[in-house]
Amino acid sequence: MKIRIFLGSLVGLMLVTGGAWAGQARTNCGCGLGTLLWADRADGSILSQTMQVSTNGFLGSQTFGITSGTLGCEQPENIGADDQLFAYVRDNLDGLAQDMAFGEGEHLDTLAELMAVPEGQRDFFSGKLQASFGDIFVTGSESPELVLDRIRMIAG
Amino acid sequence: MRHKAPWWALCLVLFLLVNTATEVWARPDDLPRLFAKAQTRRLHEQRYWQVLLHYQKHSQGWRSPIDDPDFFLAPGGKADPAAELDATIQAFFGGDEQERNIARCRFPARYEWLSQELDVDAGLPLARCPDLGLALERLAPQSATLVFPGSYPNSPASMFGHTLLNFSGSRESKLLAHAANYSAFTDESNGFAYAAKGLTGLYRGYFSLLPYYEKLKEYRGLERRDIWEYPLNLTAEETRRMFLHLWELRDIYSDYFFFDENCSYNLLFLLEAARPSLRLTDSKPLWVLPVDTIRWLDREGLLGDAWFRPSLATVLQREMASLSTDDLHVALSLAKGALPVAGLDTLAADADARRRILQVAARAVEQDFLSRRIDLPRYRTRVLELLAARSRLGRSEDADGAAERLIRPDHGHGPTRFSLGAGYVAGGWVQEIRYRPVYHDLLDDQAGYLAGAQIVLGQVAVRYLHETQRPRLERLDLVDLRSLAPVTPWQTPISWQVRLGAEQMRIDEDSARLAFHFNPGAGYSARYGTFTGYVLVESELRVGGGLDEGYGMGVGGSMGLLIERGAWRGLGRIRFLDYPLGDRHESARLAFDQNYRLDRNHSLTLEFSRRLDLGRWDSTALMFWNRYW
């Protein structure tokens, strides 16, 4: 016990030399591109990153989230059985936008799986979404609901 | 009910069977029989009971490292497996139905095991538990993966990496797994308190379970950590048992210790719950490094083929490296908004080059946003414009070229090093023994470690001088950290070092005294191919009896060049400091150190240096044989 407290204090001392700034609160709320990129983190500041990493700490109250946290972006009421798909699109908007524009990628494959697109049609599916990228993301502030509606229309 | 029971009991059971399907066996007055059975079978001494409660053998008996009283049903349950078992039987099979079901749903692994061992019909299918049922339905855990995010460049605190455990169901996509993660819980905003508490056990560690994609945003995006995924060779049933035990640990805390009772150590309890024959937590060393736990699991034959998931920053770096200098310049101008996207057509003729330029630009904008260099509106406008242009060019013609061959972190050299050496120092022959408990220095073989990151803790060097015929403590490196994070067109990180320790200082011709030093420094480094150069500004506080006034405080700088050539690595450096406070003196050092890798766990070191201290020049030449484990 004593040894580990001693070792811990040593490394603590090192960290202190790095400075002790105060963390900033999360500033982004709402839906759309960029809003959920920071996951549960307060922000992208060096401090909150470094210090949270030190103890692998986390902020926020949700510890057992089976689908996901709903930071700043609520789920529509009448979503029914599709809530997994909706949560996925909502939480991964940025990765999805990138993969759609590139025409391939893990985020896109996951979307296809969640939408039950048959294996043989996945290339076609991603090609179609790539070709319609400009119709899906127009301003970047679209709600995930709208994005999902547009994807459904296009993938039909 | 299967053996001698009075007729009325049988009637009662039949009555209950008809009325409430869940009450197949349950009769409070049946409890004594269950207690007796548990006692005869000595269930409290069985391995699985010890595993589920995390009991460990201590000199005074059994004890669980879990600190949360809610985890135990008996008041002294933390140190009394038998009392805890009785209380658990009482909770599961006594009381009224509602109380029983709450207890069963709270500790499903204990319940499954006990009802099996006591041969009691499991009256409550776990699927009927409110939250657990939903979780089991959603996750349907069938397989598990150990996930190892490496260190976060330039952050000392993440230096040893981290491990989490993914649960996957029938979905093919790895993104849809759920990650179990043990971490310290805090809402601390004071950096000092945060670090100090996190490292000394003043925070509570909890398990969390979140979608893997959320963890990826954190580790792979924000923290720029490369990730290794190791599928575990567990059966679906073992995985399910592990999940049930994880559920028991929901909202349960243990004091978090950075060095031993940390994320990686706590995951081992889950693995033991999956397969109780594993003995992973029995012998606890002074420190548990995440990468060591991976080695232990590998030794048990638990790991499948490892899979590498580069961080977003690594992906960007790779794609940048595949561009020509001109194209890279175009991409960066696009990302900065200095060049309109429409201008690209005139600059790059072939479609494939344009695709790659736009991808690099879009990823760079994302990095800018993640590092807070641009705000949300700017991120949206720029990234959308770039992505829209990229989408019009169709899919890339070929997949990425052959990826570089990467060494798994657990296949790198062992973190503990023992060195035997001899040489010529200041006109006399010496022999030296060095021991470094953890972890990696700049000259050690790089495979499996983060480039440019040195982490040395607790290194001791003892030297035997032939002249005096006596051994002495030559050097103690309590902490010797160095981070050479190279400047790239995209980032200008600060390279830094912190050294804390003690070293012999020669005060006159025949005597030397131990002097303590605290020596921080900061600067920049750059990498070109296999060369890494750095320039640091340093300050140093020296404290020791050999110094006038007992101390010296100095400033100065150092520069060096690290070279890699296959199995050989060399580091040449120059350092100069002037000490205007305390004992006024100058210190200068010119050194060239080399390391030659013999195999994964052996190497040879050659050190040459010329050094000025307290007005005296000395030369040193030493050779070492190193063994790692």
mmCIF file of N, CA and C in Angstrom, chain B residues 119-216:
data_model
loop_
_atom_site.group_PDB
_atom_site.id
_atom_site.type_symbol
_atom_site.label_atom_id
_atom_site.label_comp_id
_atom_site.label_asym_id
_atom_site.label_seq_id
_atom_site.Cartn_x
_atom_site.Cartn_y
_atom_site.Cartn_z
ATOM 1 N N ASP B 119 -29.125 -27.212 -6.472
ATOM 2 C CA ASP B 119 -30.092 -28.028 -7.170
ATOM 3 C C ASP B 119 -31.516 -27.520 -6.949
ATOM 4 N N VAL B 120 -31.637 -26.234 -7.058
ATOM 5 C CA VAL B 120 -32.940 -25.604 -6.907
ATOM 6 C C VAL B 120 -33.382 -25.162 -8.296
ATOM 7 N N ASP B 121 -34.600 -25.392 -8.609
ATOM 8 C CA ASP B 121 -35.088 -24.976 -9.912
ATOM 9 C C ASP B 121 -34.996 -23.456 -10.025
ATOM 10 N N ALA B 122 -34.337 -22.985 -11.088
ATOM 11 C CA ALA B 122 -34.210 -21.537 -11.260
ATOM 12 C C ALA B 122 -35.584 -20.960 -11.516
ATOM 13 N N GLY B 123 -36.168 -20.427 -10.451
ATOM 14 C CA GLY B 123 -37.540 -19.964 -10.550
ATOM 15 C C GLY B 123 -37.694 -18.695 -11.366
ATOM 16 N N LEU B 124 -36.602 -17.996 -11.573
ATOM 17 C CA LEU B 124 -36.707 -16.711 -12.248
ATOM 18 C C LEU B 124 -35.790 -16.679 -13.460
ATOM 19 N N PRO B 125 -36.367 -16.704 -14.646
ATOM 20 C CA PRO B 125 -35.501 -16.546 -15.814
ATOM 21 C C PRO B 125 -34.949 -15.123 -15.805
ATOM 22 N N LEU B 126 -33.646 -15.001 -16.039
ATOM 23 C CA LEU B 126 -33.016 -13.675 -15.959
ATOM 24 C C LEU B 126 -33.574 -12.712 -16.995
ATOM 25 N N ALA B 127 -34.126 -13.282 -18.065
ATOM 26 C CA ALA B 127 -34.697 -12.432 -19.108
ATOM 27 C C ALA B 127 -35.836 -11.587 -18.553
ATOM 28 N N ARG B 128 -36.384 -12.028 -17.414
ATOM 29 C CA ARG B 128 -37.511 -11.274 -16.852
ATOM 30 C C ARG B 128 -37.057 -10.122 -15.976
ATOM 31 N N CYS B 129 -35.758 -10.062 -15.673
ATOM 32 C CA CYS B 129 -35.262 -8.935 -14.882
ATOM 33 C C CYS B 129 -35.381 -7.672 -15.718
ATOM 34 N N PRO B 130 -35.833 -6.578 -15.095
ATOM 35 C CA PRO B 130 -36.138 -5.379 -15.877
ATOM 36 C C PRO B 130 -34.974 -4.877 -16.750
ATOM 37 N N ASP B 131 -33.862 -4.447 -16.150
ATOM 38 C CA ASP B 131 -32.767 -3.883 -16.945
ATOM 39 C C ASP B 131 -31.914 -4.964 -17.576
ATOM 40 N N LEU B 132 -31.606 -5.964 -16.781
ATOM 41 C CA LEU B 132 -30.736 -7.034 -17.254
ATOM 42 C C LEU B 132 -31.344 -7.749 -18.456
ATOM 43 N N GLY B 133 -32.664 -7.967 -18.386
ATOM 44 C CA GLY B 133 -33.334 -8.641 -19.493
ATOM 45 C C GLY B 133 -33.151 -7.885 -20.791
ATOM 46 N N LEU B 134 -33.322 -6.589 -20.710
ATOM 47 C CA LEU B 134 -33.167 -5.743 -21.894
ATOM 48 C C LEU B 134 -31.726 -5.795 -22.402
ATOM 49 N N ALA B 135 -30.782 -5.720 -21.449
ATOM 50 C CA ALA B 135 -29.370 -5.748 -21.829
ATOM 51 C C ALA B 135 -29.025 -7.067 -22.500
ATOM 52 N N LEU B 136 -29.524 -8.161 -21.939
ATOM 53 C CA LEU B 136 -29.218 -9.475 -22.524
ATOM 54 C C LEU B 136 -29.822 -9.599 -23.907
ATOM 55 N N GLU B 137 -30.995 -9.012 -24.074
ATOM 56 C CA GLU B 137 -31.665 -9.095 -25.371
ATOM 57 C C GLU B 137 -30.913 -8.242 -26.406
ATOM 58 N N ARG B 138 -30.551 -7.040 -25.994
ATOM 59 C CA ARG B 138 -29.875 -6.128 -26.905
ATOM 60 C C ARG B 138 -28.473 -6.600 -27.269
ATOM 61 N N LEU B 139 -27.720 -6.997 -26.262
ATOM 62 C CA LEU B 139 -26.325 -7.354 -26.503
ATOM 63 C C LEU B 139 -26.167 -8.795 -26.953
ATOM 64 N N ALA B 140 -27.016 -9.666 -26.413
ATOM 65 C CA ALA B 140 -26.885 -11.099 -26.661
ATOM 66 C C ALA B 140 -25.425 -11.511 -26.702
ATOM 67 N N PRO B 141 -24.676 -11.275 -25.604
ATOM 68 C CA PRO B 141 -23.222 -11.453 -25.671
ATOM 69 C C PRO B 141 -22.811 -12.870 -26.052
ATOM 70 N N GLN B 142 -22.022 -12.974 -27.110
ATOM 71 C CA GLN B 142 -21.581 -14.286 -27.588
ATOM 72 C C GLN B 142 -20.073 -14.394 -27.637
ATOM 73 N N SER B 143 -19.419 -13.266 -27.907
ATOM 74 C CA SER B 143 -17.971 -13.322 -27.987
ATOM 75 C C SER B 143 -17.411 -12.042 -27.386
ATOM 76 N N ALA B 144 -16.138 -12.110 -27.014
ATOM 77 C CA ALA B 144 -15.531 -10.965 -26.349
ATOM 78 C C ALA B 144 -14.163 -10.677 -26.955
ATOM 79 N N THR B 145 -13.778 -9.427 -26.869
ATOM 80 C CA THR B 145 -12.501 -8.976 -27.417
ATOM 81 C C THR B 145 -11.820 -8.091 -26.394
ATOM 82 N N LEU B 146 -10.531 -8.316 -26.211
ATOM 83 C CA LEU B 146 -9.765 -7.428 -25.343
ATOM 84 C C LEU B 146 -9.245 -6.284 -26.208
ATOM 85 N N VAL B 147 -9.481 -5.059 -25.766
ATOM 86 C CA VAL B 147 -9.108 -3.900 -26.570
ATOM 87 C C VAL B 147 -8.013 -3.129 -25.842
ATOM 88 N N PHE B 148 -6.952 -2.843 -26.551
ATOM 89 C CA PHE B 148 -5.807 -2.161 -25.942
ATOM 90 C C PHE B 148 -5.507 -0.862 -26.670
ATOM 91 N N PRO B 149 -5.989 0.278 -26.160
ATOM 92 C CA PRO B 149 -5.552 1.542 -26.730
ATOM 93 C C PRO B 149 -4.160 1.862 -26.174
ATOM 94 N N GLY B 150 -3.227 2.111 -27.050
ATOM 95 C CA GLY B 150 -1.853 2.385 -26.625
ATOM 96 C C GLY B 150 -1.762 3.736 -25.943
ATOM 97 N N SER B 151 -0.549 4.272 -25.835
ATOM 98 C CA SER B 151 -0.457 5.537 -25.118
ATOM 99 C C SER B 151 -0.858 6.696 -26.008
ATOM 100 N N TYR B 152 -1.274 7.723 -25.338
ATOM 101 C CA TYR B 152 -1.758 8.942 -25.959
ATOM 102 C C TYR B 152 -0.513 9.802 -26.151
ATOM 103 N N PRO B 153 -0.142 10.095 -27.402
ATOM 104 C CA PRO B 153 1.125 10.760 -27.626
ATOM 105 C C PRO B 153 1.277 11.979 -26.720
ATOM 106 N N ASN B 154 2.438 12.086 -26.132
ATOM 107 C CA ASN B 154 2.786 13.248 -25.322
ATOM 108 C C ASN B 154 2.090 13.337 -23.967
ATOM 109 N N SER B 155 1.352 12.330 -23.587
ATOM 110 C CA SER B 155 0.704 12.379 -22.279
ATOM 111 C C SER B 155 1.330 11.346 -21.353
ATOM 112 N N PRO B 156 1.991 11.780 -20.306
ATOM 113 C CA PRO B 156 2.661 10.826 -19.432
ATOM 114 C C PRO B 156 1.668 9.912 -18.731
ATOM 115 N N ALA B 157 0.488 10.439 -18.485
ATOM 116 C CA ALA B 157 -0.446 9.679 -17.678
ATOM 117 C C ALA B 157 -0.984 8.458 -18.401
ATOM 118 N N SER B 158 -0.997 8.526 -19.719
ATOM 119 C CA SER B 158 -1.542 7.387 -20.456
ATOM 120 C C SER B 158 -0.425 6.455 -20.873
ATOM 121 N N MET B 159 0.735 6.659 -20.320
ATOM 122 C CA MET B 159 1.924 6.030 -20.867
ATOM 123 C C MET B 159 1.858 4.516 -20.985
ATOM 124 N N PHE B 160 1.155 3.874 -20.079
ATOM 125 C CA PHE B 160 1.153 2.422 -20.122
ATOM 126 C C PHE B 160 -0.001 1.860 -20.943
ATOM 127 N N GLY B 161 -0.801 2.737 -21.529
ATOM 128 C CA GLY B 161 -1.941 2.249 -22.294
ATOM 129 C C GLY B 161 -3.104 1.911 -21.372
ATOM 130 N N HIS B 162 -4.084 1.221 -21.915
ATOM 131 C CA HIS B 162 -5.323 0.985 -21.190
ATOM 132 C C HIS B 162 -5.931 -0.276 -21.786
ATOM 133 N N THR B 163 -6.756 -0.973 -21.027
ATOM 134 C CA THR B 163 -7.472 -2.085 -21.656
ATOM 135 C C THR B 163 -8.956 -2.000 -21.336
ATOM 136 N N LEU B 164 -9.764 -2.432 -22.285
ATOM 137 C CA LEU B 164 -11.189 -2.585 -22.047
ATOM 138 C C LEU B 164 -11.639 -3.893 -22.669
ATOM 139 N N LEU B 165 -12.875 -4.249 -22.410
ATOM 140 C CA LEU B 165 -13.349 -5.551 -22.849
ATOM 141 C C LEU B 165 -14.637 -5.369 -23.642
ATOM 142 N N ASN B 166 -14.611 -5.842 -24.880
ATOM 143 C CA ASN B 166 -15.782 -5.691 -25.733
ATOM 144 C C ASN B 166 -16.652 -6.937 -25.711
ATOM 145 N N PHE B 167 -17.947 -6.717 -25.616
ATOM 146 C CA PHE B 167 -18.898 -7.814 -25.751
ATOM 147 C C PHE B 167 -19.607 -7.676 -27.087
ATOM 148 N N SER B 168 -19.613 -8.755 -27.871
ATOM 149 C CA SER B 168 -20.298 -8.701 -29.159
ATOM 150 C C SER B 168 -21.398 -9.730 -29.201
ATOM 151 N N GLY B 169 -22.452 -9.381 -29.895
ATOM 152 C CA GLY B 169 -23.549 -10.297 -30.112
ATOM 153 C C GLY B 169 -23.445 -10.902 -31.500
ATOM 154 N N SER B 170 -24.577 -11.023 -32.165
ATOM 155 C CA SER B 170 -24.564 -11.663 -33.467
ATOM 156 C C SER B 170 -24.225 -10.687 -34.589
ATOM 157 N N ARG B 171 -24.153 -9.398 -34.275
ATOM 158 C CA ARG B 171 -23.837 -8.411 -35.310
ATOM 159 C C ARG B 171 -22.417 -8.610 -35.812
ATOM 160 N N GLU B 172 -22.261 -8.336 -37.107
ATOM 161 C CA GLU B 172 -20.964 -8.513 -37.725
ATOM 162 C C GLU B 172 -20.053 -7.320 -37.431
ATOM 163 N N SER B 173 -20.619 -6.133 -37.445
ATOM 164 C CA SER B 173 -19.809 -4.927 -37.299
ATOM 165 C C SER B 173 -19.202 -4.813 -35.906
ATOM 166 N N LYS B 174 -17.899 -4.558 -35.879
ATOM 167 C CA LYS B 174 -17.214 -4.412 -34.591
ATOM 168 C C LYS B 174 -17.644 -3.135 -33.876
ATOM 169 N N LEU B 175 -18.154 -2.180 -34.633
ATOM 170 C CA LEU B 175 -18.574 -0.918 -34.016
ATOM 171 C C LEU B 175 -19.761 -1.122 -33.089
ATOM 172 N N LEU B 176 -20.512 -2.200 -33.319
ATOM 173 C CA LEU B 176 -21.736 -2.389 -32.544
ATOM 174 C C LEU B 176 -21.516 -3.179 -31.263
ATOM 175 N N ALA B 177 -20.251 -3.468 -30.959
ATOM 176 C CA ALA B 177 -19.957 -4.130 -29.693
ATOM 177 C C ALA B 177 -20.186 -3.141 -28.557
ATOM 178 N N HIS B 178 -20.249 -3.661 -27.333
ATOM 179 C CA HIS B 178 -20.331 -2.802 -26.156
ATOM 180 C C HIS B 178 -19.072 -2.993 -25.324
ATOM 181 N N ALA B 179 -18.523 -1.890 -24.890
ATOM 182 C CA ALA B 179 -17.235 -1.939 -24.211
ATOM 183 C C ALA B 179 -17.393 -1.800 -22.706
ATOM 184 N N ALA B 180 -16.875 -2.773 -21.975
ATOM 185 C CA ALA B 180 -16.828 -2.684 -20.517
ATOM 186 C C ALA B 180 -15.496 -2.068 -20.143
ATOM 187 N N ASN B 181 -15.573 -1.069 -19.288
ATOM 188 C CA ASN B 181 -14.407 -0.248 -19.025
ATOM 189 C C ASN B 181 -14.362 0.074 -17.546
ATOM 190 N N TYR B 182 -13.237 -0.228 -16.915
ATOM 191 C CA TYR B 182 -13.104 0.107 -15.499
ATOM 192 C C TYR B 182 -12.320 1.404 -15.388
ATOM 193 N N SER B 183 -12.872 2.395 -14.726
ATOM 194 C CA SER B 183 -12.156 3.662 -14.650
ATOM 195 C C SER B 183 -12.529 4.432 -13.398
ATOM 196 N N ALA B 184 -11.705 5.406 -13.086
ATOM 197 C CA ALA B 184 -11.955 6.230 -11.919
ATOM 198 C C ALA B 184 -13.095 7.184 -12.215
ATOM 199 N N PHE B 185 -13.954 7.366 -11.259
ATOM 200 C CA PHE B 185 -15.089 8.253 -11.459
ATOM 201 C C PHE B 185 -14.848 9.572 -10.754
ATOM 202 N N THR B 186 -15.022 10.648 -11.509
ATOM 203 C CA THR B 186 -14.712 11.952 -10.926
ATOM 204 C C THR B 186 -15.414 13.061 -11.669
ATOM 205 N N ASP B 187 -15.672 14.153 -10.959
ATOM 206 C CA ASP B 187 -16.090 15.356 -11.673
ATOM 207 C C ASP B 187 -15.128 16.478 -11.290
ATOM 208 N N GLU B 188 -13.937 16.075 -10.950
ATOM 209 C CA GLU B 188 -12.890 17.021 -10.548
ATOM 210 C C GLU B 188 -12.527 17.934 -11.710
ATOM 211 N N SER B 189 -12.360 19.226 -11.443
ATOM 212 C CA SER B 189 -11.910 20.092 -12.527
ATOM 213 C C SER B 189 -10.547 20.681 -12.200
ATOM 214 N N ASN B 190 -10.060 20.455 -10.987
ATOM 215 C CA ASN B 190 -8.739 20.933 -10.623
ATOM 216 C C ASN B 190 -7.703 19.879 -11.025
ATOM 217 N N GLY B 191 -6.831 20.259 -11.933
ATOM 218 C CA GLY B 191 -5.876 19.311 -12.495
ATOM 219 C C GLY B 191 -4.978 18.680 -11.455
ATOM 220 N N PHE B 192 -4.538 19.462 -10.485
ATOM 221 C CA PHE B 192 -3.635 18.945 -9.462
ATOM 222 C C PHE B 192 -4.305 17.848 -8.642
ATOM 223 N N ALA B 193 -5.495 18.193 -8.156
ATOM 224 C CA ALA B 193 -6.225 17.241 -7.335
ATOM 225 C C ALA B 193 -6.528 15.983 -8.142
ATOM 226 N N TYR B 194 -6.873 16.219 -9.387
ATOM 227 C CA TYR B 194 -7.221 15.109 -10.258
ATOM 228 C C TYR B 194 -6.083 14.103 -10.353
ATOM 229 N N ALA B 195 -4.910 14.627 -10.658
ATOM 230 C CA ALA B 195 -3.768 13.743 -10.831
ATOM 231 C C ALA B 195 -3.417 13.060 -9.509
ATOM 232 N N ALA B 196 -3.339 13.854 -8.463
ATOM 233 C CA ALA B 196 -2.893 13.314 -7.180
ATOM 234 C C ALA B 196 -3.850 12.237 -6.677
ATOM 235 N N LYS B 197 -5.138 12.532 -6.745
ATOM 236 C CA LYS B 197 -6.106 11.568 -6.237
ATOM 237 C C LYS B 197 -6.152 10.311 -7.093
ATOM 238 N N GLY B 198 -6.097 10.527 -8.406
ATOM 239 C CA GLY B 198 -6.200 9.390 -9.315
ATOM 240 C C GLY B 198 -5.077 8.388 -9.098
ATOM 241 N N LEU B 199 -3.956 8.889 -8.633
ATOM 242 C CA LEU B 199 -2.804 8.021 -8.529
ATOM 243 C C LEU B 199 -2.629 7.401 -7.148
ATOM 244 N N THR B 200 -3.344 7.915 -6.171
ATOM 245 C CA THR B 200 -3.106 7.428 -4.818
ATOM 246 C C THR B 200 -4.325 6.744 -4.212
ATOM 247 N N GLY B 201 -5.267 6.377 -5.040
ATOM 248 C CA GLY B 201 -6.369 5.576 -4.532
ATOM 249 C C GLY B 201 -7.482 6.370 -3.886
ATOM 250 N N LEU B 202 -7.537 7.673 -4.141
ATOM 251 C CA LEU B 202 -8.595 8.468 -3.529
ATOM 252 C C LEU B 202 -9.836 8.567 -4.410
ATOM 253 N N TYR B 203 -9.750 8.055 -5.609
ATOM 254 C CA TYR B 203 -10.943 8.010 -6.447
ATOM 255 C C TYR B 203 -11.547 6.623 -6.381
ATOM 256 N N ARG B 204 -12.826 6.599 -6.685
ATOM 257 C CA ARG B 204 -13.483 5.308 -6.759
ATOM 258 C C ARG B 204 -13.506 4.844 -8.204
ATOM 259 N N GLY B 205 -13.171 3.598 -8.402
ATOM 260 C CA GLY B 205 -13.225 3.044 -9.747
ATOM 261 C C GLY B 205 -14.530 2.296 -9.945
ATOM 262 N N TYR B 206 -15.147 2.532 -11.096
ATOM 263 C CA TYR B 206 -16.399 1.854 -11.427
ATOM 264 C C TYR B 206 -16.275 1.224 -12.799
ATOM 265 N N PHE B 207 -17.071 0.211 -13.041
ATOM 266 C CA PHE B 207 -17.205 -0.316 -14.391
ATOM 267 C C PHE B 207 -18.252 0.484 -15.138
ATOM 268 N N SER B 208 -17.995 0.698 -16.416
ATOM 269 C CA SER B 208 -19.037 1.266 -17.256
ATOM 270 C C SER B 208 -19.206 0.354 -18.455
ATOM 271 N N LEU B 209 -20.324 0.475 -19.100
ATOM 272 C CA LEU B 209 -20.594 -0.315 -20.294
ATOM 273 C C LEU B 209 -21.224 0.628 -21.304
ATOM 274 N N LEU B 210 -20.528 0.869 -22.395
ATOM 275 C CA LEU B 210 -21.006 1.825 -23.384
ATOM 276 C C LEU B 210 -20.765 1.269 -24.782
ATOM 277 N N PRO B 211 -21.495 1.784 -25.767
ATOM 278 C CA PRO B 211 -21.232 1.312 -27.129
ATOM 279 C C PRO B 211 -19.764 1.536 -27.484
ATOM 280 N N TYR B 212 -19.170 0.567 -28.159
ATOM 281 C CA TYR B 212 -17.757 0.659 -28.508
ATOM 282 C C TYR B 212 -17.491 1.902 -29.352
ATOM 283 N N TYR B 213 -18.462 2.253 -30.198
ATOM 284 C CA TYR B 213 -18.185 3.425 -31.046
ATOM 285 C C TYR B 213 -17.992 4.699 -30.224
ATOM 286 N N GLU B 214 -18.614 4.761 -29.066
ATOM 287 C CA GLU B 214 -18.385 5.924 -28.209
ATOM 288 C C GLU B 214 -16.955 5.927 -27.680
ATOM 289 N N LYS B 215 -16.476 4.757 -27.277
ATOM 290 C CA LYS B 215 -15.104 4.674 -26.784
ATOM 291 C C LYS B 215 -14.120 4.985 -27.910
ATOM 292 N N LEU B 216 -14.481 4.570 -29.123
ATOM 293 C CA LEU B 216 -13.589 4.843 -30.249
ATOM 294 C C LEU B 216 -13.473 6.335 -30.517
#
